Short mmCIF file of C-alpha atoms and ligand atoms in Angstrom, two decimals:
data_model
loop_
_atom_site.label_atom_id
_atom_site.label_comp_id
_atom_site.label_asym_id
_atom_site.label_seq_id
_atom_site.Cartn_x
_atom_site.Cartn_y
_atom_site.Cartn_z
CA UNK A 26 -7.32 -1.35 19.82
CA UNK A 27 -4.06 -0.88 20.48
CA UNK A 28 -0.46 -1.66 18.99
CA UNK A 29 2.65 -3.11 20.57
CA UNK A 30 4.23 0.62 20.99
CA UNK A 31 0.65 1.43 22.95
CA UNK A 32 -0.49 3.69 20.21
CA UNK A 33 -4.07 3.84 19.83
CA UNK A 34 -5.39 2.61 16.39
CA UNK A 35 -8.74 4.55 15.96
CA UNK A 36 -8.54 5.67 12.79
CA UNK A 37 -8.19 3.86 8.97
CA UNK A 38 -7.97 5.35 6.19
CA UNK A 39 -9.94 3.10 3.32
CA UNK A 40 -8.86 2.48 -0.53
CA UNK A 41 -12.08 1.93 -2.49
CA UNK A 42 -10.00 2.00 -5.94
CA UNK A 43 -6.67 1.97 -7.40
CA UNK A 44 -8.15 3.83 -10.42
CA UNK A 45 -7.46 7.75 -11.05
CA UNK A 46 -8.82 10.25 -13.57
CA UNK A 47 -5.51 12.24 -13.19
CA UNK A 48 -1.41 11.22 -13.41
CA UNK A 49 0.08 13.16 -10.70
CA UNK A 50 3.75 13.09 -11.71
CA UNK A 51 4.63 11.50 -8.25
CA UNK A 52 1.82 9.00 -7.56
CA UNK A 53 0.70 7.57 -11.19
CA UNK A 54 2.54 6.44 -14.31
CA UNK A 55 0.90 8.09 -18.12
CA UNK A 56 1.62 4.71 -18.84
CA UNK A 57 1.76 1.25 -17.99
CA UNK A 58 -0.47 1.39 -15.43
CA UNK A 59 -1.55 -1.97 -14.82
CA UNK A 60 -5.40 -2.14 -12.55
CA UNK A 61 -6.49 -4.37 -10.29
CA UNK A 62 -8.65 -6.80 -12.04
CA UNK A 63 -12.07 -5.90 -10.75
CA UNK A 64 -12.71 -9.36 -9.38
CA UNK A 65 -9.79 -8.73 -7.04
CA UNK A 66 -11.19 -5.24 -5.99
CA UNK A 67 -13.59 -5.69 -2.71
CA UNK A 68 -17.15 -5.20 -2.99
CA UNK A 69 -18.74 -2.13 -1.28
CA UNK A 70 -20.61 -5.21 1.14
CA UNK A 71 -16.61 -6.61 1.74
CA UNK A 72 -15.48 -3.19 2.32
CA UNK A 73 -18.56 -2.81 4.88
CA UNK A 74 -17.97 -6.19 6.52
CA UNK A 75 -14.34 -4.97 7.16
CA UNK A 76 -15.54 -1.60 8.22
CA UNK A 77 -17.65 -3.33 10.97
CA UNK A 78 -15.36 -5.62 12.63
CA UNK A 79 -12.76 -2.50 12.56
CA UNK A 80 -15.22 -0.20 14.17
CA UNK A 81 -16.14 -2.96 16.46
CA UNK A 82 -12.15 -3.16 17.58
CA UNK A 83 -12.24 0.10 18.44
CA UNK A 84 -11.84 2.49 15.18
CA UNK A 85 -14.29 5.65 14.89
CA UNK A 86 -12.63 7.55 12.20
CA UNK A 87 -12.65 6.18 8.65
CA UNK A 88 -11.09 8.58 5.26
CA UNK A 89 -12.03 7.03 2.36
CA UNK A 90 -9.42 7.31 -0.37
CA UNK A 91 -8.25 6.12 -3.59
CA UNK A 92 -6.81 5.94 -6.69
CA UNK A 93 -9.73 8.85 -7.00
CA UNK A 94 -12.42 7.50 -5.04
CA UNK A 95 -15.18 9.47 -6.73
CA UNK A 96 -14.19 8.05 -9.77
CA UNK A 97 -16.13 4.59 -8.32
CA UNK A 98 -19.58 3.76 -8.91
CA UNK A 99 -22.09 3.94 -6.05
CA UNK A 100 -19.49 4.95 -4.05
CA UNK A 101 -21.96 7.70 -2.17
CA UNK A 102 -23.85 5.20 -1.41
CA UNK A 103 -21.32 3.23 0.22
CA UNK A 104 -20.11 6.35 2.05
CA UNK A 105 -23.94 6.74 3.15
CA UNK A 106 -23.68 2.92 4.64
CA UNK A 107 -20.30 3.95 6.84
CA UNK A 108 -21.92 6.70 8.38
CA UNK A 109 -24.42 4.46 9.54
CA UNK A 110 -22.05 1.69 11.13
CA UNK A 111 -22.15 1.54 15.24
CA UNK A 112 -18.61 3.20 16.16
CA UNK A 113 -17.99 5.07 13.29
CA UNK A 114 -18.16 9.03 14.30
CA UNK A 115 -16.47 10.41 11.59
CA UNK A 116 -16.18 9.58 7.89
CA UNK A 117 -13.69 12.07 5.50
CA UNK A 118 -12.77 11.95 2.00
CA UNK A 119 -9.90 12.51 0.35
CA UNK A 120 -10.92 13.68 -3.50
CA UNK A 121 -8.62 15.44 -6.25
CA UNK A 122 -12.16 17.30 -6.79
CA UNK A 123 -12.07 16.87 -10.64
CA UNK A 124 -15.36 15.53 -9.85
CA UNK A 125 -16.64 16.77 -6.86
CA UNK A 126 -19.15 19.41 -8.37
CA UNK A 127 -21.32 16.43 -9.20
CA UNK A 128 -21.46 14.80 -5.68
CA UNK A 129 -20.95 17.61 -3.15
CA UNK A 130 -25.15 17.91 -2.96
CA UNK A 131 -25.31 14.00 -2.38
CA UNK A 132 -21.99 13.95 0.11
CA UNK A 133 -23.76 16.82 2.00
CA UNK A 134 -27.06 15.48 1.93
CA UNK A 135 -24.70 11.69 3.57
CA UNK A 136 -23.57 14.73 6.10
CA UNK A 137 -20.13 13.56 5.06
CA UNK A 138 -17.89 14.95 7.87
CA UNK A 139 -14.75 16.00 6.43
CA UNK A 140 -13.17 16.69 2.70
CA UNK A 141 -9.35 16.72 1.71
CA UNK A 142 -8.65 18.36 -1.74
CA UNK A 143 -5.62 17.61 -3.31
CA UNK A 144 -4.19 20.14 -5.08
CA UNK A 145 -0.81 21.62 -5.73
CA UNK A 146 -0.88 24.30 -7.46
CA UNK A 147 -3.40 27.44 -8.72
CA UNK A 148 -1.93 27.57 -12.25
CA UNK A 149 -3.83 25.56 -14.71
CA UNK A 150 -0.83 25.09 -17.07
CA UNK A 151 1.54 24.00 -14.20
CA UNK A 152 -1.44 21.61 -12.98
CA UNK A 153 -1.93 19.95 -16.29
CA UNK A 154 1.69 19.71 -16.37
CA UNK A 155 2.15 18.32 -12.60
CA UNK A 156 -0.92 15.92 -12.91
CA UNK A 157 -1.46 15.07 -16.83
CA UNK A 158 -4.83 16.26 -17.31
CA UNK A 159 -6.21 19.84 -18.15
CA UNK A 160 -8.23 19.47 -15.19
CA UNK A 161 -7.98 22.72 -13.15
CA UNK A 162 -11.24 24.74 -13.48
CA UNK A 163 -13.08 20.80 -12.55
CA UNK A 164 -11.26 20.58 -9.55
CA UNK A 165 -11.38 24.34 -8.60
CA UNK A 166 -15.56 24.22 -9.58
CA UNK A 167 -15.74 21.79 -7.02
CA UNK A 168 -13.66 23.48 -4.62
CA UNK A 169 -15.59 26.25 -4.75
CA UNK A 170 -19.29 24.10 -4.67
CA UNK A 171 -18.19 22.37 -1.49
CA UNK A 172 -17.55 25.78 0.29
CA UNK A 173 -21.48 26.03 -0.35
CA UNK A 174 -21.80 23.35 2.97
CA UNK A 175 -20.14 25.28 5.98
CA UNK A 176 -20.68 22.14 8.04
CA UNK A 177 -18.45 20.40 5.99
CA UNK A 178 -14.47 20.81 7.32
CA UNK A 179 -12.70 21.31 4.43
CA UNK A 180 -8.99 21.10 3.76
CA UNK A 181 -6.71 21.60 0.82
CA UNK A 182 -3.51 18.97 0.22
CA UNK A 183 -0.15 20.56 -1.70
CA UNK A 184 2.60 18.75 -2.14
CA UNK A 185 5.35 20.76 -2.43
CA UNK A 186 7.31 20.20 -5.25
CA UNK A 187 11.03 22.00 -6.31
CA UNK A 188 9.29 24.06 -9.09
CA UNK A 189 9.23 27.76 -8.55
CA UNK A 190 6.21 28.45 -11.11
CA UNK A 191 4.17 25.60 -7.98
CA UNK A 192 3.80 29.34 -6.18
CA UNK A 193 3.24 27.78 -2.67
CA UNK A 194 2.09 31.22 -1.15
CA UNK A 195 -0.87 31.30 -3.63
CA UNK A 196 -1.87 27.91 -2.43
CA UNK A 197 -1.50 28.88 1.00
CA UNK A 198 -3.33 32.10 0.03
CA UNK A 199 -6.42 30.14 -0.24
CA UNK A 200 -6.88 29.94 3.80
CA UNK A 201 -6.82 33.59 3.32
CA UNK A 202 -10.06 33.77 1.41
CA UNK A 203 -11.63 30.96 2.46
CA UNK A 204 -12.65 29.12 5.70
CA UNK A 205 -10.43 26.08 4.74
CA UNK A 206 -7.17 24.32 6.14
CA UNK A 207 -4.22 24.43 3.72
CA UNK A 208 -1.90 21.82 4.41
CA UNK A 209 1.55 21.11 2.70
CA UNK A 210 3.01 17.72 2.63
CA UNK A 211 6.38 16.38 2.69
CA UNK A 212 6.75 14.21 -0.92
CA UNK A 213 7.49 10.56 0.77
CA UNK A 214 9.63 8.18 -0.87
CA UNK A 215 7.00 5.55 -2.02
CA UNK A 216 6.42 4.71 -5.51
CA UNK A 217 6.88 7.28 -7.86
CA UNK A 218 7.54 9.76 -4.93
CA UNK A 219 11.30 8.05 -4.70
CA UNK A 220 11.83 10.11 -8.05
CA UNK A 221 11.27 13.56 -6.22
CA UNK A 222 13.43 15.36 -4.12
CA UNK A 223 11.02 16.72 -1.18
CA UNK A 224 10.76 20.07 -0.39
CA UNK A 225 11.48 20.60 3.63
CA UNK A 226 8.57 22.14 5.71
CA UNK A 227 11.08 24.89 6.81
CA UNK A 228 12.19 25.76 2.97
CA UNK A 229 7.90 25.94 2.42
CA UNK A 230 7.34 27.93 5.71
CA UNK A 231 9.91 30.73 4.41
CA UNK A 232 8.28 31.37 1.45
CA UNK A 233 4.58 31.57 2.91
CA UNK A 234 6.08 33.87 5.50
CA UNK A 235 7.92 36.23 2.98
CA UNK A 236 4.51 36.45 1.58
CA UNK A 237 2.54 37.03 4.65
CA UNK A 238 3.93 37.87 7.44
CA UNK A 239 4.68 34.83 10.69
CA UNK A 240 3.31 31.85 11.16
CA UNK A 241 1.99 31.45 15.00
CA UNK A 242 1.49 27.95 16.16
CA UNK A 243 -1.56 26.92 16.77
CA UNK A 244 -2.13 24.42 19.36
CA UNK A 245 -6.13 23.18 18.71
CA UNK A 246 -7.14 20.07 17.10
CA UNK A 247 -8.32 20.24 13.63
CA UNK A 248 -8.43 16.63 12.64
CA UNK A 249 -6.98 13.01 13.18
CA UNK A 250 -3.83 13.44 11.15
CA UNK A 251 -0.44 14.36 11.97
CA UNK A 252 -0.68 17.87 10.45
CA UNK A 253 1.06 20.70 12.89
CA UNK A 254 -1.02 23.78 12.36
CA UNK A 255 -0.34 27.74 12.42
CA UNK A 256 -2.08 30.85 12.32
CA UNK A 257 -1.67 33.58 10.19
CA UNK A 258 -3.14 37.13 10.82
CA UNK A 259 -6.22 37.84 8.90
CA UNK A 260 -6.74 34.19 7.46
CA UNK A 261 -9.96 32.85 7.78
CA UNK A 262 -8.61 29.30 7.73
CA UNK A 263 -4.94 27.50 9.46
CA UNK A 264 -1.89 26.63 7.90
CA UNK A 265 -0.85 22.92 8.14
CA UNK A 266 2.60 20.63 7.75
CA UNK A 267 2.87 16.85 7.21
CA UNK A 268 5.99 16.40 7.37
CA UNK A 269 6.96 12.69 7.61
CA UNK A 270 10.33 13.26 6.39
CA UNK A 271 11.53 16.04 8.75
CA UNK A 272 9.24 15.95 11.47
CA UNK A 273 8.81 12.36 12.09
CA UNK A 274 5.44 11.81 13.88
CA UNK A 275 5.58 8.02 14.45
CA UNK A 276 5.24 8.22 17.82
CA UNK A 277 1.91 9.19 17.53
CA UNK A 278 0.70 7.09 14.62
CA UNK A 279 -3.18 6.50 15.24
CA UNK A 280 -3.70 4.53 11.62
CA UNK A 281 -3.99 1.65 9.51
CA UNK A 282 -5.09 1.41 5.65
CA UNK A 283 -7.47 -0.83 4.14
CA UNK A 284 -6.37 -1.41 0.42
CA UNK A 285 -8.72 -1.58 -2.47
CA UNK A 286 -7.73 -5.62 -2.96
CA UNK A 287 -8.15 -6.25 0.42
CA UNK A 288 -4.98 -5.80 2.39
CA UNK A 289 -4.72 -4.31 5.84
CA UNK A 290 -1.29 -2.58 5.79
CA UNK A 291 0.10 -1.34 9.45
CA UNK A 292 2.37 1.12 8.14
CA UNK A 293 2.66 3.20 5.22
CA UNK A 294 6.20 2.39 4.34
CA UNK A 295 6.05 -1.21 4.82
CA UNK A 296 3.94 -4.14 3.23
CA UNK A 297 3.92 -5.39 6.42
CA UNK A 298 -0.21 -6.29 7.41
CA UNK A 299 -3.15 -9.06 6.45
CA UNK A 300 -4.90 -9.99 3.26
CA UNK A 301 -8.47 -9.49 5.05
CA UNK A 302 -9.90 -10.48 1.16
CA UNK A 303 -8.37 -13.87 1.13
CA UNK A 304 -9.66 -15.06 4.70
CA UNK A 305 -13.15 -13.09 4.04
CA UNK A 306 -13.29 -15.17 0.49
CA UNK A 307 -12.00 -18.20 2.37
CA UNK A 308 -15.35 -18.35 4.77
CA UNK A 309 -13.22 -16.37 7.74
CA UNK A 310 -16.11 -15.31 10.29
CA UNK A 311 -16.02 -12.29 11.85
CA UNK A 312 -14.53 -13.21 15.09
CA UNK A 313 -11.76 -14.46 13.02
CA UNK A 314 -11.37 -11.40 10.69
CA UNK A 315 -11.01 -9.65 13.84
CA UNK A 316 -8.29 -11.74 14.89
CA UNK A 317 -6.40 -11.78 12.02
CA UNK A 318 -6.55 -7.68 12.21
CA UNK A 319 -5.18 -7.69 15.94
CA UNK A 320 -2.32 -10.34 14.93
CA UNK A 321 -1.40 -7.65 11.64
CA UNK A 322 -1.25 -4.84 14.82
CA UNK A 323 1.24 -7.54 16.71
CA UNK A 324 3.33 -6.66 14.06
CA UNK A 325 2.74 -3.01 13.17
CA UNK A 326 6.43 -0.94 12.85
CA UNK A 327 7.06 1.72 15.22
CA UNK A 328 8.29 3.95 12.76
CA UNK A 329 9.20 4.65 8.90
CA UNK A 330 12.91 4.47 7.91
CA UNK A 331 12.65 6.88 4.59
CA UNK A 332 15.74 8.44 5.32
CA UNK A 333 17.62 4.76 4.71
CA UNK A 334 17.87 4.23 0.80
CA UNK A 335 17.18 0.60 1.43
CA UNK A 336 14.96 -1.23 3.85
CA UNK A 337 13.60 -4.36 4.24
CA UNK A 338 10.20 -5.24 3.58
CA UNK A 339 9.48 -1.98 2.27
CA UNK A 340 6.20 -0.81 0.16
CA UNK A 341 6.81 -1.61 -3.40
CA UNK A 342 2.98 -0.23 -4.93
CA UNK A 343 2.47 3.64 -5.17
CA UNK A 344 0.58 5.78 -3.49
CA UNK A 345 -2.73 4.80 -5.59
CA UNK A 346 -2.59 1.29 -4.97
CA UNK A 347 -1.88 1.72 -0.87
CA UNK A 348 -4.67 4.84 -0.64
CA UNK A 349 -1.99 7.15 0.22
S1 LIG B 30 4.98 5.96 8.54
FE1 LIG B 30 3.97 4.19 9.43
S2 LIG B 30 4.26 4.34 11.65
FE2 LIG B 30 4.76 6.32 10.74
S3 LIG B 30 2.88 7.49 10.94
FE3 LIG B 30 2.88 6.56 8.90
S4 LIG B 30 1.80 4.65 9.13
FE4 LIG B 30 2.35 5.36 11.18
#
């Protein structure tokens, strides 16, 4: 399928919960946090049902995301249900690892294609600071269990934030040692993000540099994502940018999101999109389902505005309510 800019939409990136075992500074409130009532949550067989008439529009890559995704019940065996839809060639997960020692054997076993860790930083104080939770050594055990499967790509997430103690060239570091993809990430003004300066991919490529020498391009493909990748000598894995707010990569936008109450949202800064939950709840068949998700694309944006302080329309829910 295709949007009104003639981008093609293969790729979705899917919300299976709003719920988190960690309070990243910039995504999730300590407090006040207010869930989706559970009733309003899709059902994995919802989720599936949407996941079918997606793949059978033309999508073949699916991320499942959160909130913390592995923090859902039965939500391997959901992931092992994707992997078997007709289209589907590729199903990721996006994980903050606290609890990925005690599903990495299952996800393997699913032959899970892909894992993004988030983490953004290698000092346990700083991390308990940055994400509320004394977490570090969970999310670093299962870091270091999911290197066990080789065949499954795995990439590391930093955002960088304006705190010197973060230590971005220990993060990227880990590319050194390991055969994974570090990738930094421009902090986007959504949610709890607006409260964050963001630190710019040059400012985070002169540190890792000072550290270790050049970055070389490097022009392969290592995923479906925007991330712009280098080489650095002697690393066993690349070095990647996101960088929506200096490197704009619209243009090329391949995605949609499927949130955990049901919405298909077009664009990440905008609410802009479907409720797919409503119609599916309302007796909506699947022809119709299908329509309603190539009427949302009529009306996907061509690009995010973050640099404007105000525009219309825009996101109002954080990162873990959207799936980031
Ligand atoms: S900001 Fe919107 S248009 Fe731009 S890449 Fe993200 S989802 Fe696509």
């Amino acid at each position: 399928m295709k949007d009104t800019f003639n981008r093609k939409i293969e790729y979705v990136r899917i919300s299976v919960t709003d719920r988190c075992d960690l309070r990243c500074q910039y995504c999730m409130p300590e407090n006040g946090v207010k869930s989706i009532p559970h009733n309003d949550i899709l059902s994995y067989e919802e989720i599936l049902r949407i996941a079918r008439c997606i793949a059978h529009l033309g999508v073949s890559r699916i991320k499942i995301t959160g909130g913390e995704p592995l923090v859902r019940l039965g939500v391997t065996g959901f992931i092992g249900e994707i992997k078997k839809l007709e289209g589907i060639e590729q199903v990721t997960l996006t994980t903050n690892a606290t609890q990925l020692a005690d599903y990495i054997d299952k996800l393997a076993e699913l032959k899970i294609d892909g894992i993004n860790i988030s983490m953004d930083t290698l000092n346990p104080e700083l991390y308990k600071k940055i994400t509320g939770r004394d977490s570090f050594y969970k999310a670093f055990e299962g870091f270091k269990k999911a290197l066990e499967y080789p065949d499954i790509k795995l990439k590391i997430n930093c955002v960088p934030m304006e705190i010197p103690e973060q230590n971005l060239p220990e993060i990227a570091g880990l590319a050194e040692d390991y055969p994974v993809h570090v990738r930094f990430i421009e902090m986007m003004p959504i949610g709890l993000g607006r409260n964050f300066p963001f630190k710019s991919e040059m400012d985070t490529m002169k540190e890792i540099e000072r550290a270790y020498g050049p970055l070389i391009p490097y022009n392969g493909v290592l995923g479906n994502g925007p991330s712009r990748y280098y080489s650095i000598s002697g690393f066993k894995g690349k070095i990647g940018f996101i960088s929506a707010m200096s490197h704009k990569f619209c243009d090329f936008c391949n995605r949609v999101r499927l949130t955990a109450d049901g919405r298909l949202k077009t664009c990440l800064q905008y609410e802009v999109g479907v409720n797919l939950k409503e119609a599916m709840r309302n007796g909506a068949s699947d022809e119709e389902l299908e329509a309603l998700v190539l009427m949302a694309l009529e009306s996907k944006p061509k690009e995010h505005r973050f640099e404007e302080a105000l525009v219309e329309g825009r996101e109002t829910r954080s990162m873990f309510q959207i799936g980031g």
